[in-house]
Coordinates of N, CA and C in Angstrom, one line a residue:
X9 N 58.9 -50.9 -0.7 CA 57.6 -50.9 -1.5 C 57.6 -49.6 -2.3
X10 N 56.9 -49.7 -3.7 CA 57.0 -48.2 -4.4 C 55.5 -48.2 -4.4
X11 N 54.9 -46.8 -4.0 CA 53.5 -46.9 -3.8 C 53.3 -46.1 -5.0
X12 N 52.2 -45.8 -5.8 CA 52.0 -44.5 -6.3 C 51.0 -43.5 -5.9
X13 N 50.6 -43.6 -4.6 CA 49.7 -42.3 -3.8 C 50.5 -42.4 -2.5
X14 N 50.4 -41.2 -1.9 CA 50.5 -41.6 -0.4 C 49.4 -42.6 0.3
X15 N 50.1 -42.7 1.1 CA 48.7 -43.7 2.4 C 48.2 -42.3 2.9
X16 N 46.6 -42.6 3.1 CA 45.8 -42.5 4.3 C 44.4 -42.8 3.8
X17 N 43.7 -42.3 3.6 CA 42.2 -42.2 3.4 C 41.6 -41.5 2.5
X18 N 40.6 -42.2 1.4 CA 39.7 -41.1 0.7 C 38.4 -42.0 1.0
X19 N 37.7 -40.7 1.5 CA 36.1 -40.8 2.4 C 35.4 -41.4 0.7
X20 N 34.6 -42.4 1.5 CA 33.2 -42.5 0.4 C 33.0 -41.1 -0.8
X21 N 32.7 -40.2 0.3 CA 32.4 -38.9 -0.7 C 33.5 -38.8 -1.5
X22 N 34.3 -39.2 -1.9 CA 35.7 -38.7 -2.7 C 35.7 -39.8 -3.8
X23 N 35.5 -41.1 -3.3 CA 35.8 -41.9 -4.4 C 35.0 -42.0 -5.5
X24 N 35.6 -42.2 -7.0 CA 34.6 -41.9 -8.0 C 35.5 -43.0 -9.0
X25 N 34.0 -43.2 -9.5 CA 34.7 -44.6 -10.8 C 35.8 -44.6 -11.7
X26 N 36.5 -46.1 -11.5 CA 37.8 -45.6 -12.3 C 38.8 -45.6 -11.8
X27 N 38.7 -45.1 -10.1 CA 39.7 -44.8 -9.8 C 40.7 -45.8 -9.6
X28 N 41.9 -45.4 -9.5 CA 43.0 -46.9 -9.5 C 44.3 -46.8 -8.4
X29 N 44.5 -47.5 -7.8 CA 45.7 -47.5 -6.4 C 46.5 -49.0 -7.3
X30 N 47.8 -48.4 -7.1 CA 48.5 -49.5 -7.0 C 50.0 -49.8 -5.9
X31 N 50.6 -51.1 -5.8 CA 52.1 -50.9 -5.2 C 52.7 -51.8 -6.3
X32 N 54.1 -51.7 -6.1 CA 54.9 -53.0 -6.6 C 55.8 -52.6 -5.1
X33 N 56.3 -54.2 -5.2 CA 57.0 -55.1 -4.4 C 57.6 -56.5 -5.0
X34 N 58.7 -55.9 -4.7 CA 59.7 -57.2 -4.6 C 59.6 -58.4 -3.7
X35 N 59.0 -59.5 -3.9 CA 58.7 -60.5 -3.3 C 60.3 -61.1 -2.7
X36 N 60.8 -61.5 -1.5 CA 62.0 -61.6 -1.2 C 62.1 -62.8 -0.4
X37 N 63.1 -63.8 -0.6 CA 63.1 -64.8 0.4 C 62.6 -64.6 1.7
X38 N 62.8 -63.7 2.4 CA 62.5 -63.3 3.4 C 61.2 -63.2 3.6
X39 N 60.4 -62.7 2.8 CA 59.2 -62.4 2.7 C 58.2 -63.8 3.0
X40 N 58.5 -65.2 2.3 CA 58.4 -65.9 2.1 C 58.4 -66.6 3.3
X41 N 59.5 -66.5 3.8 CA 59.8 -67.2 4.9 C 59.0 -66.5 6.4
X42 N 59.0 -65.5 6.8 CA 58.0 -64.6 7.6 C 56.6 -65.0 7.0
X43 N 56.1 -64.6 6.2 CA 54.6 -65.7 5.4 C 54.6 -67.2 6.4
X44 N 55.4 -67.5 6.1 CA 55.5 -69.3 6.5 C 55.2 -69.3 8.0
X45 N 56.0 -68.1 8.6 CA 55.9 -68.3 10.2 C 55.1 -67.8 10.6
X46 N 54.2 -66.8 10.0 CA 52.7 -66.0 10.6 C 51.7 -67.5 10.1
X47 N 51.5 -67.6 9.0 CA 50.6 -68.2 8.9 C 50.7 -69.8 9.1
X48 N 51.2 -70.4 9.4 CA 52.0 -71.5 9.8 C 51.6 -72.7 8.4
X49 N 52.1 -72.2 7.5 CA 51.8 -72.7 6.0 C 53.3 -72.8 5.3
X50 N 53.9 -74.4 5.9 CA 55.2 -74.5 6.0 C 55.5 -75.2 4.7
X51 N 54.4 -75.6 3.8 CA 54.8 -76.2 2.3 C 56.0 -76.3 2.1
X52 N 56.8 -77.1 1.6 CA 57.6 -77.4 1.3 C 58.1 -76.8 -0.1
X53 N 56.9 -76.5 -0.9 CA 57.2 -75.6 -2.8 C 57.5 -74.2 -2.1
X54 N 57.1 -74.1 -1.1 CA 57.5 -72.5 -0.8 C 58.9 -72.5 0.0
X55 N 59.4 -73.4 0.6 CA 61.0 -73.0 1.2 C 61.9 -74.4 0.8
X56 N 61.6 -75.0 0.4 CA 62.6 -76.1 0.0 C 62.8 -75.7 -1.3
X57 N 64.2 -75.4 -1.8 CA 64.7 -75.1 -3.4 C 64.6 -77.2 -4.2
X58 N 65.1 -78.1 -3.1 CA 65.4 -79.3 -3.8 C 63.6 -79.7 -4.0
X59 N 63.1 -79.5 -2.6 CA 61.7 -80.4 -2.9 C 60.8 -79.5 -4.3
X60 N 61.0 -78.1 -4.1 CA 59.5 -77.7 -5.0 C 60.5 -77.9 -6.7
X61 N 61.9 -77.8 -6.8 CA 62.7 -78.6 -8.6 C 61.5 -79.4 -8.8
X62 N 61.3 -80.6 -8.1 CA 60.7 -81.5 -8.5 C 59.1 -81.7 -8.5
X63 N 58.4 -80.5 -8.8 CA 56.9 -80.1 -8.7 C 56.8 -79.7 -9.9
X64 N 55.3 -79.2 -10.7 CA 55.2 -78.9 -11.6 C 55.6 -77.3 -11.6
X65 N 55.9 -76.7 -10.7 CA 56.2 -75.4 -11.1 C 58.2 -75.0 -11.1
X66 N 58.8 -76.6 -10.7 CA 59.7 -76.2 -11.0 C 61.0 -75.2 -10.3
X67 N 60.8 -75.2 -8.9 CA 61.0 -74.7 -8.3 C 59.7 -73.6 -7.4
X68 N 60.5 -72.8 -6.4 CA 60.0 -72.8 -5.4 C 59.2 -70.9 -5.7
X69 N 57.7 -71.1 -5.2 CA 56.9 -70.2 -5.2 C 56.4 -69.6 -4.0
X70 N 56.2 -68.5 -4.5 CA 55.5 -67.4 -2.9 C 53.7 -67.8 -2.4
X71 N 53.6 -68.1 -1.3 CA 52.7 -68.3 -1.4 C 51.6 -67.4 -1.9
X72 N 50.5 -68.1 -2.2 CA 49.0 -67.3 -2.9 C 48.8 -66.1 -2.0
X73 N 48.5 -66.8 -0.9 CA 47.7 -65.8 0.1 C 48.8 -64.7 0.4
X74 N 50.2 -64.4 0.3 CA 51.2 -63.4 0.4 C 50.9 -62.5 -0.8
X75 N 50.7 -63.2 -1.9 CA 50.3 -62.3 -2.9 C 49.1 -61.3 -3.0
X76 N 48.1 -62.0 -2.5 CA 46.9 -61.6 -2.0 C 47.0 -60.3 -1.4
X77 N 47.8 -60.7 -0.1 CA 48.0 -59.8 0.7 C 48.8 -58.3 0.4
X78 N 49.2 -58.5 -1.0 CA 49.5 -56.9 -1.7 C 48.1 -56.4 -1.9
X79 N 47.3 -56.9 -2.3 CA 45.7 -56.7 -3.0 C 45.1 -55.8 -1.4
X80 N 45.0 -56.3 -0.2 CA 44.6 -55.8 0.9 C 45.6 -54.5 1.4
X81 N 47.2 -54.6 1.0 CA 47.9 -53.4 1.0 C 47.2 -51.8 0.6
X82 N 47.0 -52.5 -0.8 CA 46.6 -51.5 -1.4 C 45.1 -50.7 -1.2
X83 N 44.0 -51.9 -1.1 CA 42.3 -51.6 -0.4 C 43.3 -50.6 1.5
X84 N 44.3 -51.3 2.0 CA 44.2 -50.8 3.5 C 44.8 -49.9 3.9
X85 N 46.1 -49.0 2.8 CA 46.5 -48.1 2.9 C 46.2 -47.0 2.0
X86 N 45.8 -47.4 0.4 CA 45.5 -46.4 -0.1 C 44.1 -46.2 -0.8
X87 N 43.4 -47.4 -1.1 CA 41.7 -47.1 -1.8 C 40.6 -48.4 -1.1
X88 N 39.9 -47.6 -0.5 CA 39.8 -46.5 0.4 C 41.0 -46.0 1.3
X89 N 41.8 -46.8 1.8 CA 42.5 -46.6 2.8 C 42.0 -47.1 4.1
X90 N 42.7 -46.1 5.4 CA 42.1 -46.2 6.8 C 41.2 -45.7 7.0
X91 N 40.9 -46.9 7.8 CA 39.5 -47.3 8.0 C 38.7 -48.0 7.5
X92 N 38.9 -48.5 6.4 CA 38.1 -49.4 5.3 C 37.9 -51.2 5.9
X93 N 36.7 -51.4 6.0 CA 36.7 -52.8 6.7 C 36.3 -53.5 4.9
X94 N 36.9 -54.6 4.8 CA 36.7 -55.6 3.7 C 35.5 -56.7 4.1
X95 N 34.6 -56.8 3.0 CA 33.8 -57.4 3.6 C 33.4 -59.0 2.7
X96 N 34.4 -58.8 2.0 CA 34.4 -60.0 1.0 C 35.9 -59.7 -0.1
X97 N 36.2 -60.9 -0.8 CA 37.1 -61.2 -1.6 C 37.1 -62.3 -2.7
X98 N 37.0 -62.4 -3.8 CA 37.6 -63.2 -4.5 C 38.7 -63.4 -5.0
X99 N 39.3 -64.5 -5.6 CA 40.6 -64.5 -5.8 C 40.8 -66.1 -7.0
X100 N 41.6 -65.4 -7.9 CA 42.1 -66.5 -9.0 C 43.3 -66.2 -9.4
X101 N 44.0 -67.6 -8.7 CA 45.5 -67.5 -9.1 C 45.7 -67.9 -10.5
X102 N 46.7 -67.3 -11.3 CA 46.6 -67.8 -12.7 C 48.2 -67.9 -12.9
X103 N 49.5 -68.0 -11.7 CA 50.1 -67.8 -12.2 C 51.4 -67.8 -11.2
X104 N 52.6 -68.4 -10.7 CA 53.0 -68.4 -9.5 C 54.1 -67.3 -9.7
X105 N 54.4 -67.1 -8.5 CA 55.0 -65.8 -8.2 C 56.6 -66.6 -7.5
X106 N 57.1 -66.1 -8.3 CA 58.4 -66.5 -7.5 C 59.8 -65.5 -6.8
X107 N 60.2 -66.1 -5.7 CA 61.3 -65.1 -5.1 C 61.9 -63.8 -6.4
X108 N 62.1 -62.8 -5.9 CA 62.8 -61.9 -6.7 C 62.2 -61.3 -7.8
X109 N 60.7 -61.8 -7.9 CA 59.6 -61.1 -8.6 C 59.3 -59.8 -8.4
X110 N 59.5 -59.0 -9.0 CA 58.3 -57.6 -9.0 C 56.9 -57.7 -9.0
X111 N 56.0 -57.3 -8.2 CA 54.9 -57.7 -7.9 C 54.2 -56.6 -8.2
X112 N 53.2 -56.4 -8.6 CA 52.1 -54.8 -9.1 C 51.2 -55.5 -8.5
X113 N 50.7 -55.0 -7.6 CA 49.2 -54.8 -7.2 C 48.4 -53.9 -7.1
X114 N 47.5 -53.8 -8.0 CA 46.3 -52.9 -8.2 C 45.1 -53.2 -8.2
X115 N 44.0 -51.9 -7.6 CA 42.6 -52.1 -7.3 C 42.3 -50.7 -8.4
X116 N 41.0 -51.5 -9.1 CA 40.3 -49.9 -9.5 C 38.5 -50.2 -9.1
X117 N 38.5 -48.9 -8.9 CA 36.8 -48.5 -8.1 C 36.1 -49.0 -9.5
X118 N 34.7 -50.3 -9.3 CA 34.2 -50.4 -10.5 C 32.8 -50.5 -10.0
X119 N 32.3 -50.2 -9.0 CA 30.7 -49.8 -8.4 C 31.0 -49.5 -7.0
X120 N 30.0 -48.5 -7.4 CA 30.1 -47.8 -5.3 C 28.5 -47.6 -5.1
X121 N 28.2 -47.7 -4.1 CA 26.9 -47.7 -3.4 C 27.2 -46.8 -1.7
X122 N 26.6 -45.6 -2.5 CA 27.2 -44.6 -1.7 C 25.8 -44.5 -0.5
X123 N 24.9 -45.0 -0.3 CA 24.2 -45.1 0.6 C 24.4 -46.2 1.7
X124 N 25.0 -47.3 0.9 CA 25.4 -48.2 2.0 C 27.3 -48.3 2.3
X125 N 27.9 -47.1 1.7 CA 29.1 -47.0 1.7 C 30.4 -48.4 1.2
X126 N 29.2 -48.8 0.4 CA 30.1 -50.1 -0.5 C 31.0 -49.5 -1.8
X127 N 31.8 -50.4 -1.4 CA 32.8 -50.1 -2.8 C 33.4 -51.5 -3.6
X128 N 32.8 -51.5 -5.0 CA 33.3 -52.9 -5.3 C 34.7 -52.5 -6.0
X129 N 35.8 -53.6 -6.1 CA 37.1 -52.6 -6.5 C 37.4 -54.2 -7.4
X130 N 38.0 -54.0 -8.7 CA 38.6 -55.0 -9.2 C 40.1 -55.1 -8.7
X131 N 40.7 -56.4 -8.7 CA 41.8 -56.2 -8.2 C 42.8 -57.1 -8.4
X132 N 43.9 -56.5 -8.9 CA 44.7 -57.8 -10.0 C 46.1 -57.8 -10.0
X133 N 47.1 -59.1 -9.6 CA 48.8 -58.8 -9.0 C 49.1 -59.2 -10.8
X134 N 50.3 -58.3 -11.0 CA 50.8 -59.0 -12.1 C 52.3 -58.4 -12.0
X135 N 53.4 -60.0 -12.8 CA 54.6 -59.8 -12.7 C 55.1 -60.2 -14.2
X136 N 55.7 -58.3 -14.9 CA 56.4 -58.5 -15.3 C 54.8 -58.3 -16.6
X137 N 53.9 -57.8 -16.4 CA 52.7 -57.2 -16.9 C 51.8 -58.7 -17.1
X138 N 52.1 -59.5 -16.8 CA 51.8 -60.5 -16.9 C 50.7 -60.9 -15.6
X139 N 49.1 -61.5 -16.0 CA 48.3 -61.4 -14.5 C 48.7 -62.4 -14.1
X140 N 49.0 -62.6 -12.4 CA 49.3 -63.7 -11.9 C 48.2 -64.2 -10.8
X141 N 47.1 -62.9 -10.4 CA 46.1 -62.9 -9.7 C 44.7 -62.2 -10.3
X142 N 43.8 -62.3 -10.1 CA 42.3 -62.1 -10.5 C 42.0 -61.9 -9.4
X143 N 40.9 -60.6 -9.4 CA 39.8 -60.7 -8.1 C 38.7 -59.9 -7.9
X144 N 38.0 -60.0 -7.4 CA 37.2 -58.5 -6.9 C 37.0 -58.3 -5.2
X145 N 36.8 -57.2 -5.0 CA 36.9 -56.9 -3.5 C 35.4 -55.6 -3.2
X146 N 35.2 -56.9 -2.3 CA 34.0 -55.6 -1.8 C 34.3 -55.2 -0.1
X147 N 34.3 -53.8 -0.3 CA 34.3 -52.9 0.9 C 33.9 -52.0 1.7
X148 N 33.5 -51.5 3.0 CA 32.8 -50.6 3.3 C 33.8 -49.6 3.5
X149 N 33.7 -48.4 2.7 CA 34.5 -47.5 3.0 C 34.3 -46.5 4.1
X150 N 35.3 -45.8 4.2 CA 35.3 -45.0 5.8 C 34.6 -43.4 4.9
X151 N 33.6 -42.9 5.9 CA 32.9 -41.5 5.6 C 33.5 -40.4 6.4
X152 N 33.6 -39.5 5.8 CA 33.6 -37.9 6.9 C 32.9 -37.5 8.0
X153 N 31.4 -38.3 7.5 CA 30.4 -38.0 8.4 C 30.2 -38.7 9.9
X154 N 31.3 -39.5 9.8 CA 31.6 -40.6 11.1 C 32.8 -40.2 11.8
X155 N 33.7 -39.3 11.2 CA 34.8 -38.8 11.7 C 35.1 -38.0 12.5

């Protein structure tokens, strides 16, 4: 994974509008296949090369929710980081993600509600600059004053 911050934490009090986290990741057969065995979402367009040819995408895609799960990467290691509980998600796939893809996942700070330690963050996968995911994410971020 290429991150562009380190992981850990920036407290409520730090975060300010604008701000932006991202990773890229190579989506990898493997990846795919581990997906399939945690979440037990054995689709056929995602590990069969013969069955998903004959789908409208033409071969075989990563699933959504793996993609997704760069989006929570990024909210759980770097904005906010640790300690950040998610307290909601939206999500609009616009676009399949296939093995050997470069993946960008990015969040940027677009309203914070510093009294109730919310943070809304937009947040969008794209391969190849191209969006393949839509979203927004709301989160309680982790304080100093709890630390």
């Amino acid at each position: 994974m290429l991150d562009n911050f380190p992981r850990g934490t920036i407290c409520i009090e730090d975060i300010e509008m604008g701000m932006t986290r991202h990773l890229r990741k190579v989506v990898t057969d493997e990846d795919i296949e581990m997906f399939a065995q945690v979440s037990t979402d054995r689709n056929p367009v995602h590990l069969d090369d013969a069955y998903a040819q004959d789908t409208i995408f033409e071969g075989r895609i990563a699933h959504g929710m793996l993609t997704a799960g760069l989006i929570s990467a990024v909210i759980g290691e770097q904005l906010p980081g640790h300690g950040t509980v998610y307290m909601g998600q939206t999500l609009k796939f616009l676009a399949p993600v296939r093995p050997g893809d470069m993946v960008t996942a990015e969040v940027e700070v677009i309203d914070i509600d510093h009294a109730k330690r919310r943070v809304k963050l937009d947040c969008r996968c794209m391969v190849d600059g191209k969006k393949v995911l839509m979203g927004e994410a709301i989160v309680l971020a982790p304080s100093r004053k709890f630390d």
